[in-house]
mmCIF file of C-alpha atoms and ligand atoms in Angstrom:
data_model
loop_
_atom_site.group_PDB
_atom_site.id
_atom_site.type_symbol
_atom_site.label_atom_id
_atom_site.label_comp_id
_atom_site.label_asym_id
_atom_site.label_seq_id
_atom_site.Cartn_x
_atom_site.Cartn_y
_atom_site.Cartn_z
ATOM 1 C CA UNK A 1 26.429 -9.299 -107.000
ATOM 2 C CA UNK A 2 25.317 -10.902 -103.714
ATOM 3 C CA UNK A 3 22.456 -7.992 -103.018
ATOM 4 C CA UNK A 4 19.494 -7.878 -105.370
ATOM 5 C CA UNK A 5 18.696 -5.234 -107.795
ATOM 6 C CA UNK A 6 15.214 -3.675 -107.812
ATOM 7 C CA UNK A 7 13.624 -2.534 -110.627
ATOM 8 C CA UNK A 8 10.331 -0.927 -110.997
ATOM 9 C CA UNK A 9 7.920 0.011 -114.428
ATOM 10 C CA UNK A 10 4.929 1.303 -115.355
ATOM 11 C CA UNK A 11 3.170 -0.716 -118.562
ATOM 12 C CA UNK A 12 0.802 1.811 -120.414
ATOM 13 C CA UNK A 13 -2.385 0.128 -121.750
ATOM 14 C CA UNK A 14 -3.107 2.480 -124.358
ATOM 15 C CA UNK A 15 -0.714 2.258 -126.401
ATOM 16 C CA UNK A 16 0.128 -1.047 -128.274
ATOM 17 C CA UNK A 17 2.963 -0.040 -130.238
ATOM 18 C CA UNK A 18 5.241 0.791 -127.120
ATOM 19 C CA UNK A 19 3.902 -2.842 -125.628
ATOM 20 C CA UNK A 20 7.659 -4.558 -124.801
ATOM 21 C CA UNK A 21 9.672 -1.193 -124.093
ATOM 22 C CA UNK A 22 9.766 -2.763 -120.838
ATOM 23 C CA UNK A 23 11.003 -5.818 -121.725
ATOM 24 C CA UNK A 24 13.164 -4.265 -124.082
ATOM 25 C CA UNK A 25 15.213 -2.044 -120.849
ATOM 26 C CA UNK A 26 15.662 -5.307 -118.606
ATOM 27 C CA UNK A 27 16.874 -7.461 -120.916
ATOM 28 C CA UNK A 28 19.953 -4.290 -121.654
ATOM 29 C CA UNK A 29 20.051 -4.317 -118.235
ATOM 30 C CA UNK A 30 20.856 -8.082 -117.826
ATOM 31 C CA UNK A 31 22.846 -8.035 -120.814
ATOM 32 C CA UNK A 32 25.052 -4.822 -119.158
ATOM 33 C CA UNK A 33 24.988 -7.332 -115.955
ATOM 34 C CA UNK A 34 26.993 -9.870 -117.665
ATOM 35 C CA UNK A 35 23.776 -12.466 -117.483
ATOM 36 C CA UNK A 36 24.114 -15.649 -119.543
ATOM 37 C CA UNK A 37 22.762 -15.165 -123.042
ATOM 38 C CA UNK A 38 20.373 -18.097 -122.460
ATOM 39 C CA UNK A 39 18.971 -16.610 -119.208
ATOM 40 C CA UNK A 40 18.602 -13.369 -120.742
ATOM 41 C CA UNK A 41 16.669 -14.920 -123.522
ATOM 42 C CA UNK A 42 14.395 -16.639 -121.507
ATOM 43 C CA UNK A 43 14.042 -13.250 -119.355
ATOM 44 C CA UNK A 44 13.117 -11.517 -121.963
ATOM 45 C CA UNK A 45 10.513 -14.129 -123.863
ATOM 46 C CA UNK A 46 8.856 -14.731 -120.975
ATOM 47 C CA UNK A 47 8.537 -11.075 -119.761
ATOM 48 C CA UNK A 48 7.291 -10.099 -123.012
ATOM 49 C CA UNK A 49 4.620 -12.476 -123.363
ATOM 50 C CA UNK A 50 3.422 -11.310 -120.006
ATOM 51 C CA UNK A 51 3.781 -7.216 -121.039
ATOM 52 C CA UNK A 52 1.815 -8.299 -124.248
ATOM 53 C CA UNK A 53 -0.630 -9.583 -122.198
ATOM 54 C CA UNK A 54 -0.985 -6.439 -120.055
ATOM 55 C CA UNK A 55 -1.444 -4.486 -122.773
ATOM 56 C CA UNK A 56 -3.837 -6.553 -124.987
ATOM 57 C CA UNK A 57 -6.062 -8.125 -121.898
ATOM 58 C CA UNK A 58 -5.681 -5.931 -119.181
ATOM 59 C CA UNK A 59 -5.083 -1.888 -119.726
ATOM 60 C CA UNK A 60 -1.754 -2.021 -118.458
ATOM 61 C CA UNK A 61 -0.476 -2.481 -115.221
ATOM 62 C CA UNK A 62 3.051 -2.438 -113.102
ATOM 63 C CA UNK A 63 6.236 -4.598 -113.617
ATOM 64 C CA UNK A 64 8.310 -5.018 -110.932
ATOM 65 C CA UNK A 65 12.031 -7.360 -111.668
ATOM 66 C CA UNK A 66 14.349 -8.117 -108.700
ATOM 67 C CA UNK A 67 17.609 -9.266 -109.859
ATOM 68 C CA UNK A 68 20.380 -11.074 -108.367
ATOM 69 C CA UNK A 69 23.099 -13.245 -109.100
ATOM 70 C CA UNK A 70 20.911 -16.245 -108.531
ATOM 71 C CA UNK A 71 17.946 -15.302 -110.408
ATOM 72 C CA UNK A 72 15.132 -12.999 -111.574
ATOM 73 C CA UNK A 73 11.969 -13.092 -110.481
ATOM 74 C CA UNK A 74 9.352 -10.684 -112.306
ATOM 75 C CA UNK A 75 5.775 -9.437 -110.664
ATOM 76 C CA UNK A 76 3.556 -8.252 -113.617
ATOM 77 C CA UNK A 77 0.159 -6.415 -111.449
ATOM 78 C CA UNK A 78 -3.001 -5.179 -113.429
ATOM 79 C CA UNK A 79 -6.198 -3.910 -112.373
ATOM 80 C CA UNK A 80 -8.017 -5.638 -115.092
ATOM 81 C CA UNK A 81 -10.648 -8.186 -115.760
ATOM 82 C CA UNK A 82 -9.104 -11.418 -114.126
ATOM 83 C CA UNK A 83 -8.582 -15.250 -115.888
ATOM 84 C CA UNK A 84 -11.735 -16.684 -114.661
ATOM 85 C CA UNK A 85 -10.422 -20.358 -115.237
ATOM 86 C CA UNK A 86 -6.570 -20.395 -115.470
ATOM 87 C CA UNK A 87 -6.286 -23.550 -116.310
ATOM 88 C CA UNK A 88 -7.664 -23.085 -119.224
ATOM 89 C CA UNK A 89 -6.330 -19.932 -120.006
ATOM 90 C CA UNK A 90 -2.867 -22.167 -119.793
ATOM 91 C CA UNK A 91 -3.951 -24.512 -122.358
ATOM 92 C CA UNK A 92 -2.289 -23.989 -125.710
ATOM 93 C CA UNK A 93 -4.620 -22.035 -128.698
ATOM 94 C CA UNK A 94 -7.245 -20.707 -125.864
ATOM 95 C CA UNK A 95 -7.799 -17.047 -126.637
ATOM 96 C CA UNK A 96 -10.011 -14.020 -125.681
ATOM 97 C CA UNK A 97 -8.184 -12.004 -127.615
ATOM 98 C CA UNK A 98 -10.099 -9.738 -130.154
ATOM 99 C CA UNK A 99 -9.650 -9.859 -133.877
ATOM 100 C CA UNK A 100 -8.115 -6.193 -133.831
ATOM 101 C CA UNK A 101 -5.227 -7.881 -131.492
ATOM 102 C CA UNK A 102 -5.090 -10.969 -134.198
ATOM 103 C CA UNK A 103 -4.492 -8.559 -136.790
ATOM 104 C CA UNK A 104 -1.161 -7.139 -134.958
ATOM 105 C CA UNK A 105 0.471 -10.135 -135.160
ATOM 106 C CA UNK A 106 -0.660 -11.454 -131.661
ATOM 107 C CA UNK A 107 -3.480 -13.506 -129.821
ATOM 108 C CA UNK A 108 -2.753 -17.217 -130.903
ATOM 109 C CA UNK A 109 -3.099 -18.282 -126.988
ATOM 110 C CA UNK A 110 0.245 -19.113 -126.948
ATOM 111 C CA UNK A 111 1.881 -16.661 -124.516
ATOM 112 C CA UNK A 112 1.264 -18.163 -120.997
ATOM 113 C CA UNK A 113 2.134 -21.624 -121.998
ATOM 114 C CA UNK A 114 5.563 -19.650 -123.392
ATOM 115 C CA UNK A 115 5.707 -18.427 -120.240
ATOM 116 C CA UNK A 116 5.419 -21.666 -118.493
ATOM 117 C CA UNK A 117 8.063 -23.097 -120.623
ATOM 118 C CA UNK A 118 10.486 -20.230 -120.071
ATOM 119 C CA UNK A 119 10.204 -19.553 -116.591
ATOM 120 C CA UNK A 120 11.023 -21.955 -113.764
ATOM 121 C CA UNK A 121 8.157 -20.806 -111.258
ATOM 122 C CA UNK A 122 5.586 -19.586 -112.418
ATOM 123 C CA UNK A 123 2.483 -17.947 -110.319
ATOM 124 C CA UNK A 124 -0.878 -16.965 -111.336
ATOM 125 C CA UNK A 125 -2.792 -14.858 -108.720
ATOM 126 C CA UNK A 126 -5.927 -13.561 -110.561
ATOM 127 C CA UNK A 127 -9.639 -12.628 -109.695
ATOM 128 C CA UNK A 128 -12.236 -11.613 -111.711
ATOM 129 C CA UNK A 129 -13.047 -7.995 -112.010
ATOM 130 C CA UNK A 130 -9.848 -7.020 -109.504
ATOM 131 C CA UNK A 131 -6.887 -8.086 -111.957
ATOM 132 C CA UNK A 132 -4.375 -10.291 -112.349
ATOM 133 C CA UNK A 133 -0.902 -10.615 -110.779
ATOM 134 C CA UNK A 134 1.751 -12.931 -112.569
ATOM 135 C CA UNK A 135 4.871 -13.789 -110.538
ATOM 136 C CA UNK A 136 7.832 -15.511 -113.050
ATOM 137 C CA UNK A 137 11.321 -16.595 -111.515
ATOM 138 C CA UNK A 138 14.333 -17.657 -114.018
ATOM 139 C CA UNK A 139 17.267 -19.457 -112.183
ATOM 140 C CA UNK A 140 20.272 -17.442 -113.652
ATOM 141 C CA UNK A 141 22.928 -19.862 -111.858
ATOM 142 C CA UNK A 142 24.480 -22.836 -114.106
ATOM 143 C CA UNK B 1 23.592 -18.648 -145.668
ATOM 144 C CA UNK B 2 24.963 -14.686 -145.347
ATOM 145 C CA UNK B 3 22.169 -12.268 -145.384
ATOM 146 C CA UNK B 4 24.162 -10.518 -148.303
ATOM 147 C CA UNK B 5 23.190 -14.024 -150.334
ATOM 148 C CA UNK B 6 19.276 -13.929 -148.867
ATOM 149 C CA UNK B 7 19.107 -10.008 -150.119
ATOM 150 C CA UNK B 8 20.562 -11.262 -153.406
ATOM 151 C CA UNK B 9 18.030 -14.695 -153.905
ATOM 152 C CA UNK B 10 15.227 -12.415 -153.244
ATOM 153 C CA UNK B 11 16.250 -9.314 -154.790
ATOM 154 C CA UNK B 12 15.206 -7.572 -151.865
ATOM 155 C CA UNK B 13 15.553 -4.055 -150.787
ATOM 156 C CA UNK B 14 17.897 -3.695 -147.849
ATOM 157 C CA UNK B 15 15.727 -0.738 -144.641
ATOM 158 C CA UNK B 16 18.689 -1.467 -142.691
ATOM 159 C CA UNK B 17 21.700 -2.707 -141.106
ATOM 160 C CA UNK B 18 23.742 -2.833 -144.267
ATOM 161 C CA UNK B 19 26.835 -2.846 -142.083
ATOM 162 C CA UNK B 20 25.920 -6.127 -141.167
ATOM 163 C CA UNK B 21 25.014 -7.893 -144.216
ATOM 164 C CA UNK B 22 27.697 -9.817 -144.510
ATOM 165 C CA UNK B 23 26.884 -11.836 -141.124
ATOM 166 C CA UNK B 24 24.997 -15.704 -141.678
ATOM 167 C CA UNK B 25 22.072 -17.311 -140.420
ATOM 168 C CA UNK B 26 21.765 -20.837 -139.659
ATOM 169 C CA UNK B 27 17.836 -21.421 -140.290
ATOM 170 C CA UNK B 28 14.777 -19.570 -141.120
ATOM 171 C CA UNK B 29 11.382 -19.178 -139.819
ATOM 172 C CA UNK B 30 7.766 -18.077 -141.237
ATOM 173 C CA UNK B 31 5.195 -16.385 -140.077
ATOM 174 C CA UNK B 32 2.524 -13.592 -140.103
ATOM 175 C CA UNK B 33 2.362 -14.335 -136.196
ATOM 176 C CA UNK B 34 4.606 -13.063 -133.826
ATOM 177 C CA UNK B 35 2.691 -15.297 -130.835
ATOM 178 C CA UNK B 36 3.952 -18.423 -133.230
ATOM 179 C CA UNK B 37 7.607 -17.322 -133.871
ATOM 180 C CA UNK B 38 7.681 -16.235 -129.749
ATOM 181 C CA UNK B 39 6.371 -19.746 -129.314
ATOM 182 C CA UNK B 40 8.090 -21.610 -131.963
ATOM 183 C CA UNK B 41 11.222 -20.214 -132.794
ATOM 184 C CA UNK B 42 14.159 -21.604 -130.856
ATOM 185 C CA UNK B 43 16.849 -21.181 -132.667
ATOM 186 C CA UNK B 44 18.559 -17.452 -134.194
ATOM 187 C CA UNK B 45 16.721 -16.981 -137.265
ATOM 188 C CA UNK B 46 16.539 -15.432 -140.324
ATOM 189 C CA UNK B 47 12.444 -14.093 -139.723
ATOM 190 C CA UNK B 48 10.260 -14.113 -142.546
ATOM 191 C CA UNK B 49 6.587 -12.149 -142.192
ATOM 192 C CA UNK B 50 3.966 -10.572 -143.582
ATOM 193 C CA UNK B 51 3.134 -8.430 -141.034
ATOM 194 C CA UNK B 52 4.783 -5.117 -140.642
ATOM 195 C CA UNK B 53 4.593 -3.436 -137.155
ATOM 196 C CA UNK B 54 6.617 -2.344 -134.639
ATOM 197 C CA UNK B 55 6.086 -5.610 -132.235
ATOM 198 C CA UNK B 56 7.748 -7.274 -135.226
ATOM 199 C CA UNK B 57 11.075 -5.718 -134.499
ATOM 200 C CA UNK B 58 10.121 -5.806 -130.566
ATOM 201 C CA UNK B 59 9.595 -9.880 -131.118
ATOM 202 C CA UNK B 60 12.838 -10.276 -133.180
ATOM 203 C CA UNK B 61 14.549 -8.364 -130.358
ATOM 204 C CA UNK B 62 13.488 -10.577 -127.831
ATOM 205 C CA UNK B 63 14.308 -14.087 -129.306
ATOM 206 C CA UNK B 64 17.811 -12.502 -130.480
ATOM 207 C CA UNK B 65 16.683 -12.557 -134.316
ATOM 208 C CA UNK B 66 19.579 -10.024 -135.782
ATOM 209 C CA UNK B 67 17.638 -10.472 -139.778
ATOM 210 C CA UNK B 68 13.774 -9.839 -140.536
ATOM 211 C CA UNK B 69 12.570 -10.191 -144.477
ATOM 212 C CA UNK B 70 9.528 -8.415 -145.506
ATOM 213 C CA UNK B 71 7.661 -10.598 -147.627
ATOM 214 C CA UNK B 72 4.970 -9.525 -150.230
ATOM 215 C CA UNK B 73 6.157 -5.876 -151.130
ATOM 216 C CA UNK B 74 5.677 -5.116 -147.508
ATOM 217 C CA UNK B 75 7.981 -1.921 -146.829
ATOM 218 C CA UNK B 76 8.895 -0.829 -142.888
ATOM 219 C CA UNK B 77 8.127 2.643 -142.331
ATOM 220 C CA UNK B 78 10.171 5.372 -140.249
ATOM 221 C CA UNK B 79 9.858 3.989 -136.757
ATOM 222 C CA UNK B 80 9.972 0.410 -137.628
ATOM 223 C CA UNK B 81 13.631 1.113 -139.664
ATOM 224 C CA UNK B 82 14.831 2.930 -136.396
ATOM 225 C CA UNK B 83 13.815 0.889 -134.130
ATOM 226 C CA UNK B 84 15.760 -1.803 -135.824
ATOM 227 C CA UNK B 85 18.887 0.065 -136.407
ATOM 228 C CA UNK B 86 18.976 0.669 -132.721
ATOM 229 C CA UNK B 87 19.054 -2.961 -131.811
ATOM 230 C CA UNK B 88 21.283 -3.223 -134.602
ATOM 231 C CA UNK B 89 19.370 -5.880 -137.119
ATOM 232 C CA UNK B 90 19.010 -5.988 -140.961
ATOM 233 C CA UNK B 91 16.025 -5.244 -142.609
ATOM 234 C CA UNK B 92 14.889 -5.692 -145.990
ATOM 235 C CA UNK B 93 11.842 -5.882 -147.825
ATOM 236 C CA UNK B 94 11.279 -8.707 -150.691
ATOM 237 C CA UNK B 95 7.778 -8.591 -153.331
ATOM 238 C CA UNK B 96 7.958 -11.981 -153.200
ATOM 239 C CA UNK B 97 5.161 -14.044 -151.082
ATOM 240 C CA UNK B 98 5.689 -16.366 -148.125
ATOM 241 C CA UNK B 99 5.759 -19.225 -150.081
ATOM 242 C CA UNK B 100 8.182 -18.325 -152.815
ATOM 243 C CA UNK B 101 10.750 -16.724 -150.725
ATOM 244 C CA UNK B 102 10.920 -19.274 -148.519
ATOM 245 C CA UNK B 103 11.152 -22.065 -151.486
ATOM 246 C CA UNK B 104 13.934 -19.799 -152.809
ATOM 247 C CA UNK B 105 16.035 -19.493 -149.404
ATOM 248 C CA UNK B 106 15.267 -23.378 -148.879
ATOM 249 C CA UNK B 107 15.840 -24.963 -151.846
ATOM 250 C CA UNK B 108 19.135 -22.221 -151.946
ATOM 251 C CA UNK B 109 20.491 -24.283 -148.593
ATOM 252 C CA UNK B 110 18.928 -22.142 -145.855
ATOM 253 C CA UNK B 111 17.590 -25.061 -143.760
ATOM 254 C CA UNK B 112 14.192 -24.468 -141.671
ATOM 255 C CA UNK B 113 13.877 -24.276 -138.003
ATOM 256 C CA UNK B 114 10.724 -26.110 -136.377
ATOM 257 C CA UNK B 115 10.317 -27.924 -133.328
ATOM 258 C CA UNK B 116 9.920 -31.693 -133.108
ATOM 259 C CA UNK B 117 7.201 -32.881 -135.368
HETATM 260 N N1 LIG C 201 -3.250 -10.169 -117.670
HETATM 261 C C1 LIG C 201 -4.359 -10.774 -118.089
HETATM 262 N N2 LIG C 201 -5.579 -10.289 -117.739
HETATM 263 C C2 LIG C 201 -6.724 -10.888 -118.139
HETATM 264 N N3 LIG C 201 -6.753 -11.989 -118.904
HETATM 265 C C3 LIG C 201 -5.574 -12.540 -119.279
HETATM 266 C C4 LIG C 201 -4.325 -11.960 -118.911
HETATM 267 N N4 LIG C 201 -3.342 -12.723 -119.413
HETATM 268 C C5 LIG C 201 -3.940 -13.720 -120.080
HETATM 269 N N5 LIG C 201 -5.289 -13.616 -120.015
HETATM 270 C C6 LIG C 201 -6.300 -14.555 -120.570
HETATM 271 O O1 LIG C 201 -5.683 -15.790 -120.866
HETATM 272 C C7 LIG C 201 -5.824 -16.080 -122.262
HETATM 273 C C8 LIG C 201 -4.608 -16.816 -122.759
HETATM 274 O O2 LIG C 201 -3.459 -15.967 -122.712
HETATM 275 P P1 LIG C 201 -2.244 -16.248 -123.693
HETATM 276 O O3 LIG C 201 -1.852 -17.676 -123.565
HETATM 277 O O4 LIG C 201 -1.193 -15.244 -123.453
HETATM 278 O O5 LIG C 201 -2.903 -16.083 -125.121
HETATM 279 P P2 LIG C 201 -3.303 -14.763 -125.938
HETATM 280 O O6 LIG C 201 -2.715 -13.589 -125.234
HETATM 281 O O7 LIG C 201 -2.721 -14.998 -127.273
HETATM 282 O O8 LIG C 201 -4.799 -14.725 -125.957
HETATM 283 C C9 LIG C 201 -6.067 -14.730 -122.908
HETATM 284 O O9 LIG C 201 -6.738 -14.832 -124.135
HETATM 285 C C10 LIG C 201 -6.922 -14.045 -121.862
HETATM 286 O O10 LIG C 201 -8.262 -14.501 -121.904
HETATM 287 MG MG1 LIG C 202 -0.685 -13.554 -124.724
#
C-alpha cells in the first residue's frame, strides 16, 4: 500500500455517548488493513483520548487520518476555546474538566500525556477563543 | 484465569458474550475511571468498574479488553449489552464491591496489572 489512504469525520459535540465512534471505525479499518496489533492499539488509544477531548472540551470538531504503509498521522480540528498554556495542559492530573465529565468516567488529566506516550509526533496548534488543532503520527513500520 | 472461573468466584450474572466464556485473562485491572485504565492499563485485562456507561465498552474496545465485570450490583442496560456483543466481549455484572471482587479474583490467582511502582 505505497499510496496513502484518506479518511475524513465529523466529531459531534453534543452527544457524549457516541464520543469514540470515530475511533471505533479507524481502528476496523486498520485492523481490515492488516496493521500490526500494537500499532493499531496505539492508533486507537491515542485517537480516542483526543475524540474525548473534542467532545468534553471543545463541542466537537473534524478528524481527519491519512494512512499508509508507513504510518498514520491523525489531524483532530475544533473551533473551541483553545489550551491557553499547553504545557501545562500536558502535565499529568491538570484538568478543566467539569464534575458532570468526572462523573462519566473521564477528566483525570490524563489524556494528552496518553497521547504523548502513544504517538510518536505529536503537535499542538491551539489559540484561545479560535480552537485547537492536534496533529498525532504513529510509525506503523517495524 | 477463564472468565467462566471469574463468573463462577463472583457469582456474577453473565449480559454477554457467553460464547466466549471459556477464553482466559492474564491480569486484572480496577477502576471507576476510564481516563486511569486508558492511562494505566497496558496489558489485556480482565476490567473491573463501577461505572456503567457506554464509554466503558468504547474504552475496553480501544485497549483490546475482550472481559468487563460490573461491580456493586451495577447492571448494563440495552445499548451498553449491544454495543459489547458487537465488538464481541463478555459482560457480566457481580453485587460484590471493588474491593471484594477483586480480593476474590486475586487471592483466586488472577494476578494484577499496574505499571512500575
Ligand atoms: N481540544 C481541546 N480544547 C480545549 N481544551 C483542551 C482540549 N484538549 C485538552 N484541553 C485542555 O487540556 C486539559 C488536559 O487535557 P487531558 O490531559 O486530556 O485531561 P482531561 O481531558 O482529563 O481534562 C483539559 O482539562 C483542558 O483544559
Ligand atoms: Mg482528556
Amino acid at each position: 500500500m505505497a499510496e496513502v489512504m484518506k479518511l475524513h469525520y465529523v466529531v459531534s459535540g453534543d452527544d457524549f455517548t457516541r464520543a469514540g465512534e470515530t475511533s471505533s471505525k479507524v481502528k476496523k479499518t486498520l485492523n481490515q488493513l492488516g496493521f500490526r496489533p500494537e500499532v493499531v492499539r496505539k492508533v486507537a488509544i491515542a485517537m480516542y483520548e483526543g475524540e474525548i477531548n473534542m467532545v468534553i472540551h471543545a463541542d466537537g470538531g473534524t478528524i481527519d487520518v491519512d494512512i499508509s504503509s508507513d504510518e498514520i498521522v491523525i489531524v483532530m480540528q475544533d473551533k473551541g476555546p483553545g489550551i491557553p498554556d499547553v504545557e501545562k495542559a500536558m502535565q499529568e492530573g491538570f484538568s478543566t474538566a467539569s464534575n458532570n465529565v468526572r462523573e462519566l468516567g473521564f477528566g483525570a488529566g490524563m489524556g494528552l500525556p496518553n497521547i504523548k506516550k502513544y504517538s510518536d509526533v505529536m503537535e499542538i496548534d491551539t489559540q484561545v477563543g479560535k480552537g485547537t488543532k492536534l496533529r498525532i503520527v504513529i510509525y506503523a513500520k517495524e | 484465569m477463564k472468565l467462566a472461573e471469574v463468573r463462577d468466584i463472583l457469582q456474577a450474572k453473565v449480559f454477554a458474550g457467553e460464547k466466549i466464556i471459556e477464553s482466559e485473562v492474564d491480569s486484572a485491572f480496577g477502576s471507576d475511571l476510564m481516563s486511569d485504565v486508558l492511562a494505566f492499563v497496558n496489558d489485556r485485562v480482565l476490567l473491573l468498574t463501577g461505572l456503567v456507561n457506554l464509554q466503558v465498552v468504547r474504552t475496553a474496545e480501544m485497549m483490546d479488553i475482550s472481559a468487563i465485570v460490573f461491580v456493586r450490583g451495577k447492571c448494563p442496560d440495552e445499548s451498553i449489552i449491544n454495543l459489547a456483543k458487537s465488538k464481541n466481549m463478555v459482560i457480566m455484572s457481580t453485587a460484590h464491591t471493588m474491593y471484594v471482587a477483586s480480593g476474590k479474583l486475586y487471592s483466586n490467582g488472577l494476578a494484577g496489572n499496574e505499571r512500575e511502582v
